[in-house]
XYZ file of C-alpha atoms in Angstrom:
787
model
C 2.472 56.542 126.852
C 2.443 59.659 124.672
C 5.644 59.899 122.643
C 6.847 56.985 120.560
C 10.415 56.262 119.428
C 10.729 57.385 115.809
C 13.567 56.154 113.620
C 16.995 56.156 115.189
C 16.329 59.267 117.267
C 17.896 61.663 114.739
C 16.207 63.947 112.257
C 16.610 64.043 108.498
C 15.293 66.187 105.653
C 12.908 64.262 103.428
C 12.181 64.847 99.759
C 8.482 64.166 100.364
C 8.354 67.271 102.560
C 9.587 69.311 99.614
C 6.736 67.862 97.526
C 4.235 68.726 100.260
C 5.513 72.276 100.405
C 5.289 72.665 96.636
C 1.785 71.191 96.519
C 0.652 73.505 99.332
C 1.988 76.529 97.467
C 0.081 75.481 94.344
C -3.145 75.013 96.323
C -2.846 78.416 97.987
C -2.013 80.202 94.719
C -4.835 78.506 92.816
C -7.137 79.070 95.779
C -6.456 82.804 95.697
C -7.915 82.812 92.181
C -10.846 80.467 92.849
C -11.909 82.311 95.999
C -12.993 85.279 93.867
C -15.470 83.117 91.955
C -17.951 82.641 94.835
C -18.989 79.216 93.590
C -22.600 78.370 94.320
C -21.856 74.815 95.628
C -19.661 76.265 98.374
C -22.326 78.782 99.352
C -25.032 76.099 99.405
C -22.819 73.899 101.602
C -22.187 76.810 103.951
C -25.906 77.622 104.168
C -26.728 73.966 104.883
C -24.065 73.435 107.586
C -24.477 76.812 109.224
C -28.137 76.101 109.817
C -27.407 73.551 112.579
C -29.961 73.324 115.425
C -29.395 75.857 118.183
C -29.605 73.123 120.793
C -26.228 71.686 119.797
C -24.460 74.981 119.219
C -22.626 74.550 122.521
C -21.313 71.180 121.330
C -20.161 72.642 118.019
C -18.377 75.470 119.819
C -16.729 73.042 122.235
C -15.485 70.840 119.414
C -14.249 73.917 117.567
C -12.202 75.143 120.518
C -10.973 71.657 121.501
C -9.870 70.755 117.974
C -8.122 74.078 117.300
C -6.809 76.013 120.288
C -7.039 72.892 122.452
C -4.817 70.932 120.074
C -2.304 73.784 119.777
C -2.006 74.416 123.503
C -2.204 70.741 124.447
C 0.559 69.597 122.094
C 2.858 72.454 123.089
C 2.316 71.739 126.800
C 2.879 68.002 126.301
C 6.164 68.659 124.498
C 7.348 71.043 127.218
C 6.295 68.804 130.118
C 8.000 65.772 128.556
C 11.197 67.764 128.011
C 10.961 67.717 124.199
C 12.229 71.267 123.710
C 13.007 70.771 120.003
C 9.483 69.475 119.335
C 7.952 72.437 121.203
C 10.165 74.854 119.298
C 9.275 73.416 115.891
C 5.562 73.295 116.717
C 5.481 76.871 118.022
C 7.443 78.086 115.003
C 5.126 76.288 112.589
C 2.001 77.681 114.253
C 3.391 81.211 114.291
C 4.513 81.054 110.674
C 1.129 79.698 109.563
C -0.699 82.498 111.371
C 1.733 85.049 109.886
C 1.278 83.629 106.391
C -2.487 83.977 106.713
C -2.018 87.577 107.839
C 0.178 88.321 104.844
C -2.365 86.687 102.511
C -5.106 88.838 104.014
C -2.961 91.963 103.625
C -2.139 91.215 99.973
C -5.500 89.836 98.805
C -7.792 91.619 101.234
C -9.397 90.267 104.425
C -11.881 88.205 102.411
C -9.460 87.218 99.644
C -11.082 89.565 97.154
C -14.402 87.710 97.276
C -17.316 89.711 95.925
C -19.960 90.666 98.530
C -22.528 87.907 99.005
C -25.962 88.326 100.529
C -27.087 85.834 103.135
C -23.693 85.331 104.817
C -24.373 87.597 107.766
C -22.622 86.348 110.872
C -20.206 84.177 108.853
C -16.504 85.003 108.941
C -15.328 85.339 105.335
C -11.634 85.723 106.235
C -9.287 84.064 103.747
C -7.685 81.763 104.684
C -8.816 80.649 108.141
C -5.784 81.424 110.310
C -6.810 79.342 113.326
C -7.113 76.124 111.334
C -3.885 76.858 109.456
C -2.002 77.193 112.749
C -3.716 74.086 114.142
C -2.786 71.812 111.247
C 0.757 73.220 111.231
C 1.303 72.422 114.916
C -0.330 69.003 114.522
C 1.665 67.950 111.456
C 4.949 68.948 113.074
C 4.148 67.034 116.263
C 2.416 63.905 114.883
C 5.605 62.019 113.914
C 6.706 62.087 117.558
C 3.438 60.709 119.003
C 2.407 57.080 119.358
C -0.412 55.668 117.256
C -3.285 56.287 119.705
C -2.401 59.936 120.254
C -1.892 60.492 116.527
C -5.390 59.191 115.817
C -6.868 61.371 118.552
C -5.221 64.514 117.166
C -6.306 63.721 113.601
C -9.922 63.172 114.678
C -9.970 66.407 116.704
C -8.563 68.475 113.829
C -11.013 66.929 111.343
C -13.983 67.640 113.634
C -12.716 71.182 114.264
C -12.533 71.803 110.496
C -16.201 70.868 110.119
C -17.135 72.782 113.285
C -15.453 75.890 111.868
C -17.909 75.887 108.978
C -20.919 74.974 111.141
C -20.031 77.638 113.694
C -19.726 80.313 111.002
C -16.051 80.870 111.768
C -15.050 80.265 108.153
C -16.294 79.321 104.699
C -15.583 75.756 103.488
C -13.090 76.774 100.804
C -11.310 79.181 103.144
C -10.938 76.392 105.711
C -9.551 74.042 103.043
C -6.960 76.586 101.883
C -6.042 77.312 105.511
C -5.422 73.597 106.106
C -3.266 73.392 102.970
C -1.285 76.436 104.043
C -0.621 75.017 107.509
C 0.280 71.639 106.014
C 2.826 73.347 103.763
C 4.301 75.376 106.620
C 4.776 72.167 108.636
C 6.584 70.622 105.668
C 8.813 73.711 105.452
C 9.693 73.425 109.153
C 10.580 69.748 108.637
C 12.803 70.755 105.718
C 14.589 73.277 107.926
C 15.024 71.204 111.085
C 14.523 67.685 109.770
C 11.882 65.019 110.327
C 12.208 62.097 112.778
C 10.790 59.778 110.113
C 13.733 60.260 107.760
C 15.998 57.417 108.876
C 14.869 53.967 110.147
C 16.407 52.744 113.369
C 18.890 49.827 113.248
C 16.255 47.722 115.023
C 13.729 48.426 112.229
C 16.349 47.609 109.584
C 17.096 44.308 111.322
C 13.388 43.356 111.280
C 13.147 44.224 107.578
C 16.215 42.114 106.792
C 14.666 39.188 108.657
C 11.827 39.229 106.103
C 14.503 38.602 103.437
C 16.041 35.758 105.432
C 19.169 37.748 106.279
C 20.407 37.732 109.867
C 22.470 40.785 110.661
C 23.869 42.246 113.885
C 25.808 45.333 114.969
C 23.834 47.432 112.497
C 24.918 51.092 112.372
C 23.965 53.921 110.044
C 26.598 55.137 107.601
C 28.107 58.523 108.545
C 27.302 60.158 105.185
C 23.619 59.877 104.301
C 21.912 61.230 101.175
C 18.359 61.808 100.056
C 16.317 58.833 98.948
C 18.350 55.956 100.363
C 19.435 55.050 103.873
C 22.847 53.358 104.190
C 23.784 50.892 106.949
C 26.543 48.436 107.688
C 26.755 45.446 110.014
C 27.906 41.859 110.460
C 26.347 38.788 108.943
C 26.981 35.082 109.445
C 30.584 34.357 110.349
C 31.314 38.022 111.034
C 31.102 38.894 107.337
C 30.803 42.662 106.815
C 27.625 43.606 104.959
C 26.247 46.866 103.598
C 22.517 47.587 103.373
C 20.684 50.111 101.196
C 17.129 50.900 102.314
C 14.825 52.580 99.812
C 11.741 53.794 101.686
C 8.652 55.741 100.756
C 10.804 58.812 100.248
C 13.015 57.191 97.618
C 10.957 57.939 94.513
C 10.261 61.501 95.621
C 13.943 62.132 96.261
C 15.016 60.779 92.893
C 12.321 62.750 91.069
C 13.322 65.971 92.825
C 16.980 65.360 92.025
C 16.085 64.666 88.398
C 13.975 67.815 88.084
C 16.671 69.906 89.786
C 19.391 68.633 87.475
C 17.157 69.106 84.439
C 16.688 72.806 85.175
C 20.178 73.569 86.507
C 22.511 71.249 84.586
C 22.809 70.381 80.926
C 22.844 66.664 81.848
C 19.925 65.570 84.023
C 21.686 62.421 85.213
C 20.720 58.731 85.193
C 17.356 57.324 84.143
C 14.436 57.864 86.529
C 12.975 54.805 88.287
C 9.357 55.144 89.354
C 9.323 52.791 92.346
C 11.622 51.841 95.201
C 11.857 48.252 93.948
C 12.971 49.488 90.522
C 15.684 51.544 92.215
C 16.987 48.484 94.060
C 16.893 46.406 90.881
C 18.727 49.172 88.996
C 21.507 49.403 91.587
C 21.787 45.621 91.734
C 22.014 45.316 87.945
C 24.766 47.954 87.599
C 26.662 46.389 90.499
C 26.563 42.963 88.808
C 27.519 44.510 85.459
C 30.561 46.208 86.985
C 31.666 42.900 88.480
C 31.185 41.203 85.123
C 33.491 43.822 83.537
C 36.266 42.837 85.930
C 35.868 45.707 88.385
C 36.123 44.899 92.093
C 32.498 45.642 92.994
C 30.191 44.570 95.860
C 28.708 41.076 95.801
C 24.911 40.889 95.906
C 23.715 38.957 98.983
C 19.960 39.639 98.936
C 17.353 42.088 97.682
C 13.607 42.537 97.991
C 10.765 44.099 99.995
C 10.674 43.867 103.779
C 9.415 45.461 106.973
C 6.042 47.011 107.888
C 6.740 49.993 105.618
C 7.378 47.710 102.615
C 10.843 49.186 102.112
C 13.060 47.917 99.312
C 16.413 46.606 100.546
C 19.668 45.658 98.880
C 22.267 43.708 100.904
C 25.810 43.569 99.530
C 29.216 42.272 100.543
C 31.583 45.201 99.810
C 34.973 44.669 98.201
C 37.808 44.302 100.744
C 39.914 47.299 101.659
C 39.654 50.827 103.009
C 38.049 53.861 101.450
C 40.346 56.483 99.977
C 38.852 59.000 102.423
C 40.350 57.024 105.316
C 43.872 56.843 103.848
C 46.904 59.094 104.161
C 48.965 60.165 101.172
C 51.843 57.789 101.960
C 49.422 54.849 102.114
C 48.425 55.328 98.467
C 51.200 54.210 96.139
C 51.654 55.297 92.538
C 50.520 51.820 91.506
C 47.283 52.352 93.463
C 46.660 55.633 91.619
C 47.238 53.832 88.315
C 44.850 51.087 89.422
C 42.150 53.636 90.283
C 42.318 55.230 86.835
C 42.533 51.812 85.134
C 39.374 50.747 86.975
C 37.568 53.767 85.593
C 38.802 52.910 82.099
C 37.273 49.417 82.403
C 33.858 50.977 82.990
C 34.499 53.630 80.344
C 35.155 51.056 77.616
C 31.724 49.532 78.288
C 29.997 52.972 78.420
C 29.144 52.408 82.074
C 29.096 55.423 84.397
C 29.372 55.137 88.163
C 27.931 58.644 88.744
C 29.174 59.079 92.303
C 32.962 58.782 92.252
C 34.448 60.185 95.458
C 36.980 59.175 98.132
C 34.028 57.476 99.880
C 33.353 55.118 96.945
C 36.934 54.234 95.922
C 38.309 51.293 97.937
C 41.968 50.199 98.153
C 42.849 46.701 99.400
C 46.114 45.414 100.851
C 47.285 44.100 97.493
C 46.956 47.496 95.795
C 43.769 46.720 93.870
C 41.068 49.391 93.675
C 37.347 48.659 93.862
C 34.125 50.641 93.798
C 31.032 50.788 96.012
C 27.629 52.470 95.867
C 26.263 52.092 92.326
C 22.926 53.831 93.019
C 23.722 56.647 90.516
C 25.239 54.359 87.898
C 23.930 54.038 84.345
C 24.777 52.081 81.233
C 24.976 53.273 77.656
C 26.018 56.675 78.980
C 26.968 59.608 76.697
C 30.578 60.738 76.338
C 30.113 63.811 78.540
C 29.009 61.691 81.501
C 31.943 59.313 80.981
C 34.319 62.288 81.084
C 32.703 63.538 84.293
C 33.186 60.118 85.886
C 36.886 60.100 85.080
C 37.172 63.724 86.253
C 35.714 62.636 89.586
C 38.349 59.904 89.853
C 41.159 62.398 89.163
C 39.811 64.809 91.778
C 39.400 62.006 94.345
C 42.962 60.802 93.811
C 44.283 64.361 94.061
C 42.495 64.847 97.375
C 44.475 61.936 98.818
C 47.781 61.901 96.935
C 48.090 65.487 95.698
C 47.853 67.094 92.261
C 51.408 66.311 91.121
C 51.262 62.543 91.712
C 47.756 62.354 90.220
C 48.930 64.192 87.094
C 51.811 61.722 86.764
C 49.357 58.813 87.045
C 47.102 60.361 84.412
C 50.109 60.699 82.109
C 50.961 57.012 82.613
C 47.438 55.567 82.231
C 45.441 57.920 80.005
C 46.096 58.982 76.433
C 46.299 62.723 75.573
C 42.871 62.966 73.852
C 41.183 61.408 76.899
C 43.014 63.730 79.287
C 42.085 66.766 77.198
C 38.403 65.730 77.191
C 38.439 65.118 80.939
C 40.133 68.453 81.739
C 37.232 70.236 80.055
C 34.914 68.715 82.686
C 37.235 68.912 85.708
C 35.240 71.522 87.643
C 33.047 71.513 90.781
C 29.777 71.487 88.834
C 30.530 67.997 87.503
C 31.781 66.368 90.703
C 30.063 64.390 93.434
C 28.921 66.467 96.456
C 31.331 64.527 98.683
C 34.247 65.660 96.505
C 33.013 69.256 96.466
C 32.793 69.247 100.252
C 36.335 67.875 100.566
C 37.663 70.477 98.104
C 36.729 73.269 100.523
C 40.007 72.513 102.298
C 42.013 73.321 99.160
C 40.107 75.497 96.704
C 43.058 75.732 94.299
C 43.483 71.958 93.979
C 41.378 71.540 90.828
C 43.079 74.459 89.100
C 46.504 73.072 89.949
C 45.485 69.574 88.855
C 44.265 70.838 85.475
C 47.455 72.802 84.876
C 49.746 69.934 85.809
C 47.812 67.339 83.812
C 47.969 69.556 80.718
C 51.688 70.214 81.274
C 52.527 66.513 81.767
C 50.827 65.479 78.533
C 51.983 68.539 76.615
C 48.542 69.778 75.565
C 47.215 73.298 75.803
C 44.993 73.822 78.846
C 41.447 73.643 77.427
C 38.667 76.008 78.401
C 36.134 74.666 80.896
C 32.876 73.647 79.304
C 29.574 74.994 80.612
C 28.002 72.162 82.598
C 25.291 74.242 84.236
C 22.224 75.294 82.334
C 21.480 78.085 84.820
C 24.086 79.765 87.031
C 23.400 82.014 90.003
C 24.619 85.004 88.007
C 22.305 84.202 85.092
C 19.392 83.662 87.465
C 19.959 87.032 89.135
C 20.252 88.667 85.721
C 16.992 87.064 84.560
C 15.122 88.131 87.708
C 16.613 91.611 87.493
C 15.709 91.868 83.818
C 12.104 90.938 84.603
C 11.999 93.657 87.263
C 13.557 96.164 84.872
C 11.195 95.255 82.021
C 8.225 95.498 84.380
C 9.357 98.958 85.505
C 10.072 100.025 81.917
C 6.602 98.896 80.788
C 5.152 101.027 83.553
C 7.177 104.017 82.335
C 6.184 103.483 78.696
C 2.520 103.125 79.653
C 2.803 106.476 81.430
C 4.444 107.884 78.298
C 1.498 106.767 76.187
C -0.847 108.529 78.584
C 1.365 111.643 78.333
C 1.335 111.633 74.516
C -0.361 115.022 74.344
C 2.413 116.461 76.506
C 5.063 115.026 74.150
C 3.318 116.558 71.149
C 3.542 119.995 72.776
C 7.309 119.836 73.363
C 9.617 122.686 72.380
C 11.669 120.915 69.718
C 14.526 123.402 70.024
C 15.060 122.268 73.601
C 14.708 118.650 72.474
C 17.670 119.240 70.129
C 19.604 120.590 73.121
C 18.745 117.377 75.008
C 20.203 115.384 72.126
C 23.474 117.341 72.249
C 23.822 117.147 76.023
C 22.935 113.438 75.897
C 26.041 112.671 73.800
C 28.526 114.817 75.712
C 28.880 112.373 78.669
C 30.601 109.950 76.268
C 33.271 112.549 75.496
C 33.685 113.337 79.207
C 34.028 109.647 80.155
C 36.555 109.167 77.367
C 38.627 112.076 78.716
C 38.459 110.545 82.197
C 39.585 107.135 80.894
C 42.594 108.646 79.132
C 43.604 110.150 82.464
C 43.339 106.789 84.235
C 45.931 105.209 81.912
C 49.615 105.664 82.823
C 50.688 106.277 79.215
C 49.262 108.353 76.392
C 45.974 107.396 74.799
C 44.336 109.201 71.830
C 41.121 110.908 72.951
C 39.376 110.289 69.624
C 39.848 106.513 69.728
C 38.761 106.308 73.375
C 35.665 108.382 72.553
C 34.760 105.885 69.837
C 35.190 103.120 72.417
C 32.742 104.872 74.775
C 30.115 105.178 72.049
C 30.613 101.531 71.016
C 30.267 100.450 74.628
C 26.713 101.824 74.647
C 25.828 98.836 72.472
C 28.135 96.393 74.258
C 26.673 97.271 77.663
C 23.157 96.590 76.371
C 23.908 93.069 75.120
C 26.799 92.028 77.351
C 26.478 94.059 80.521
C 29.506 95.190 82.501
C 31.465 92.029 81.607
C 30.998 92.803 77.907
C 32.273 96.366 78.241
C 35.224 95.159 80.310
C 36.147 92.573 77.683
C 35.976 95.153 74.881
C 37.985 97.698 76.878
C 40.684 95.099 77.549
C 40.762 94.238 73.849
C 41.053 97.924 72.952
C 43.945 98.426 75.373
C 45.707 95.330 74.069
C 45.488 96.725 70.537
C 47.241 99.842 71.867
C 50.068 97.795 73.420
C 48.803 97.541 77.015
C 48.163 94.320 78.910
C 44.889 93.253 80.558
C 46.063 94.276 84.043
C 46.446 97.900 82.932
C 42.954 97.881 81.409
C 41.373 96.422 84.532
C 43.275 98.829 86.776
C 42.199 101.822 84.687
C 38.593 100.651 84.767
C 38.603 100.151 88.547
C 40.202 103.569 89.100
C 37.784 105.332 86.755
C 34.742 103.605 88.294
C 35.905 104.438 91.829
C 36.452 108.105 90.996
C 33.050 108.185 89.244
C 31.198 107.080 92.384
C 33.282 109.393 94.553
C 32.322 112.302 92.296
C 28.658 111.305 92.341
C 28.699 111.060 96.121
C 30.346 114.450 96.568
C 27.977 116.166 94.140
C 25.044 114.543 95.908
C 26.189 115.636 99.374
C 26.913 119.179 98.175
C 23.551 119.465 96.399
C 21.409 117.858 99.088
C 21.206 120.876 101.478
C 20.140 123.109 98.570
C 17.600 120.619 97.223
C 16.084 119.099 100.348
C 13.666 121.970 100.989
C 12.226 121.613 97.487
C 11.518 117.883 97.727
C 8.148 116.712 99.032
C 8.213 113.122 100.279
C 4.552 113.053 101.222
C 1.776 110.964 99.754
C 0.598 111.322 96.205
C -0.652 114.809 95.314
C -3.446 114.744 92.799
C -2.516 118.193 91.487
C 1.197 117.614 90.895
C 0.993 113.871 90.458
C 3.885 113.354 92.829
C 4.506 109.758 93.791
C 5.721 110.019 97.360
C 5.453 106.266 97.886
C 7.880 105.627 95.038
C 10.252 108.243 96.421
C 10.211 106.448 99.741
C 11.102 103.248 97.925
C 14.080 105.031 96.358
C 15.107 106.355 99.761
C 14.669 102.856 101.213
C 17.247 101.619 98.688
C 19.636 104.327 99.877
C 18.995 103.394 103.513
C 19.456 99.718 102.619
C 22.851 100.495 101.126
C 23.704 102.330 104.347
C 22.565 99.375 106.456
C 24.644 97.035 104.306
C 27.650 99.283 104.752
C 27.038 99.279 108.514
C 26.846 95.487 108.546
C 30.108 95.297 106.645
C 31.706 97.628 109.157
C 30.338 96.252 112.436
C 30.017 92.471 111.791
C 33.525 90.940 111.834
C 32.769 87.959 109.587
C 31.150 90.101 106.899
C 33.837 92.757 107.297
C 36.617 90.236 106.746
C 34.821 88.751 103.730
C 34.257 92.179 102.194
C 37.852 93.153 102.922
C 39.165 90.079 101.142
C 37.050 90.841 98.060
C 37.069 94.652 97.932
C 40.314 95.662 99.604
C 42.627 94.548 96.741
C 40.672 96.700 94.267
C 40.630 99.695 96.636
C 44.362 99.373 97.277
C 45.022 99.125 93.533
C 42.879 102.206 92.857
C 44.645 104.138 95.634
C 48.067 103.148 94.281
C 47.015 104.329 90.818
C 45.814 107.635 92.288
C 49.159 108.122 94.030
C 50.886 107.434 90.720
C 48.675 109.966 88.949
C 49.431 112.516 91.657
C 52.819 112.939 89.976
C 50.982 113.688 86.711
C 48.538 116.530 87.532
C 47.228 116.613 83.960
C 45.952 113.042 84.193
C 44.576 113.535 87.700
C 42.583 116.516 86.470
C 41.325 114.507 83.503
C 40.046 111.674 85.700
C 38.149 113.924 88.098
C 36.948 116.622 85.690
C 35.943 114.006 83.136
C 33.676 112.255 85.634
C 32.324 115.576 86.912
C 31.599 116.576 83.326
C 29.763 113.292 82.626
C 27.512 113.856 85.636
C 27.012 117.532 84.765
C 26.050 116.870 81.140
C 23.607 114.157 82.225
C 21.941 116.601 84.620
C 21.874 119.326 81.980
C 20.227 116.915 79.541
C 17.459 116.318 82.079
C 17.177 120.045 82.733
C 16.875 120.744 79.006
C 14.176 118.068 78.768
C 12.211 119.853 81.503
C 12.592 123.135 79.599
C 11.201 121.393 76.530
C 7.928 120.898 78.427
C 7.708 124.325 80.006
C 9.191 123.770 83.449
C 12.590 123.791 85.134
C 14.470 122.779 88.271
C 17.683 123.972 89.847
C 20.922 122.119 89.183
C 21.261 120.810 92.794
C 17.816 119.181 92.572
C 18.765 117.586 89.259
C 21.967 116.189 90.798
C 20.001 114.696 93.717
C 17.376 113.147 91.424
C 19.933 111.636 89.034
C 22.141 110.301 91.839
C 19.213 108.608 93.599
C 18.090 107.056 90.304
C 21.686 105.905 89.616
C 21.841 104.190 92.998
C 18.603 102.334 92.264
C 19.951 101.310 88.853
C 23.305 100.274 90.322
C 21.751 97.665 92.651
C 19.811 96.197 89.720
C 21.471 93.442 87.639
C 19.744 94.820 84.514
C 22.272 96.387 82.094
C 22.042 100.153 82.547
C 19.370 99.769 85.234
C 16.792 99.927 82.415
C 13.322 100.596 83.788
C 14.356 101.189 87.388
C 16.379 104.322 86.591
C 13.381 105.802 84.779
C 11.065 105.031 87.694
C 13.522 106.606 90.149
C 13.922 109.770 88.059
C 10.161 110.184 87.632
C 9.666 109.746 91.365
C 12.362 112.320 92.118
C 10.937 114.887 89.716
C 7.443 114.315 91.088
C 8.755 114.871 94.615
C 10.241 118.172 93.397
C 6.776 119.350 92.314
C 6.888 118.507 88.611
C 3.463 117.372 87.317
C 3.285 113.669 86.618
C 2.731 113.949 82.870
C 5.608 116.417 82.489
C 7.949 114.269 84.623
C 7.218 111.186 82.502
C 7.669 113.068 79.230
C 10.910 114.737 80.361
C 12.459 111.509 81.630
C 11.471 109.655 78.474
C 13.026 112.380 76.313
C 16.260 112.439 78.326
C 16.608 108.654 78.393
C 15.747 108.452 74.693
C 18.964 110.289 73.834
C 21.140 108.907 76.665
C 20.079 105.232 76.880
C 17.640 104.075 74.189
C 19.119 105.428 70.926
C 22.915 105.470 71.614
C 23.223 101.648 71.283
C 22.052 102.021 67.664
C 24.901 104.243 66.509
C 27.151 102.480 69.005
C 26.677 99.311 66.939
C 27.792 101.065 63.733
C 30.834 102.509 65.523
C 31.639 99.039 66.879
C 31.569 97.564 63.362
C 33.786 100.386 62.079
C 36.300 99.850 64.910
C 36.455 96.134 64.107
C 37.172 96.864 60.452
C 39.947 99.258 61.457
C 41.293 96.632 63.889
C 40.970 99.014 66.828
C 39.407 96.192 68.870
């Protein structure tokens, strides 16, 4: 009576929901700009609708309540009474999130969205967006797919009338109501993306009706166990018990393919096969590539029927799959060496015609009783493919065979079937980024399989193991670095803008103290070099290591920590040490550095705490208490993270597996150095000296502008700023360190203009200028073959 059966009873994430969410975000963002314009058409519409006769005000109010709160409460109660707990949960979550999103928008943009005051809107709620309607549409959109047609129409009519009644009743402006509806619509789409939509997969009964429109009778229809976006896969029995496979491309097909294409375009260097704009084109494309593969002599599915069918006008492709069992269903002893050869030979047949399958996995490779290998599922296939995509296809076949038969037997098969140049080209692409998701999922059971397969294939053919090519355009590390760099640049711009406003303060600096800042700013390099010589088991010339520290000022700017590590390893190798010694020395030195910073901070904190004011901004001193609290929040966040690592077993075990080997190595190195007191002293005193000289440079900068702070306060300020910079992926914490130091000095009572000028002067000689002469030292070291 109320709820209707939807699909096969399961839920599925739909690409169209991702489009709805993206469109809603665009509407809300654009709306936050338009709302400030106070367009005259909107105001005239509001004045016209709000002037409804008083005699029907009760009706307007009733419709408003019935179509908003009535819909929310009614749908939630219906779901609970009918025992649809999941529906009630999703609806309540969507309504709550929509209301919360409106609250956040009001907090960020202001209760009226930043709209300029307008005369003549007395008694009209100008809140942006309208939270009640956002929650209503969110609850309705989440629940509608579960209702039958009559109840869906009733809910839609009530919500539409309530939207108009909101404007007539003065509970919201027209544009604010529209943005609220878009926001709720987007939240509902987000909830469907999280928990799935019941409209994602047609039921077997619906598929049977659609096939009847094509003249195909099919029974025992069941959904395939592994479903993907854009196409629904089924299997069943046709006339005479013949096994048939069905691909159903619904309304979501084009959206899914477009999203996949856009995702691959931004993330990968190869965006994949050509985009088809309609579901019928997708069916025709799959059918064409399937026929082409059969024409090339590959055991491929036979086309039975294709076309449009069903009330949703879905595009369907019915095929008779090649005989046999999928590789995923076989054991290692069931796959002979001849079958492995046949699998690779099948891929070579497609390769010679520049045809790419695009989805090679143990679920698409089929082995029959006679040892022949066929292929299924050509939805990702393409013709006239570039060489890189052909290599990826063959790499997928190697990985799929290795998952079943092991790396050693697969390498032997590759040696028998493939020539050395082909193997070398394929090994470059044999990495997770180029494989089908089904293969990646299966590789979780043996994460070293690909590495072993690459090594054995190279050894069998007698070629040098090639370096992996970069298949991804954007990696997670690069993305984090980009985001962090934007944050750092934003913070640095803020610092430099403050410097420009403090130009008069800079002009009045004591240039004798500025010279002292320059000297102290270079001494940390000597101290770090001394510490690094102590971290190495053997002897290392202090002068050469000091040059390395100065050169690393440039390397760290352009290459980050990985760049400095690479150059340090190269430097050690030139001195006769291997990479393991260089990495161990770096880990030990870094560990001791943070230990020293922590001890100095804890020792200084009791002496400095009484001099730090964490209150709100003081107009006389210019202290930025809010920024200081942000710095302290970072410290607290690090503490919370450490607590999570300690108290949550799963996180603790993960952290132990990643961090424990480095800690154990550092501790073993410390125990070794304990037998060499001279080196132990160098490691600790060198790091203490680096921290001391950095603090003295800041103290000298303060003296240059007529003020001073005690050494404990300087240690606290520098340590807090270092912690903020350490959690930033920006090389050197550029921008964030400056903001943290200015906030710390302001909290210590230093006037804002003096704090900005002092920090700029100190960082000028410790961070901004050293990369310049570091570059010249780097060039000199290269000419002398020191690196």
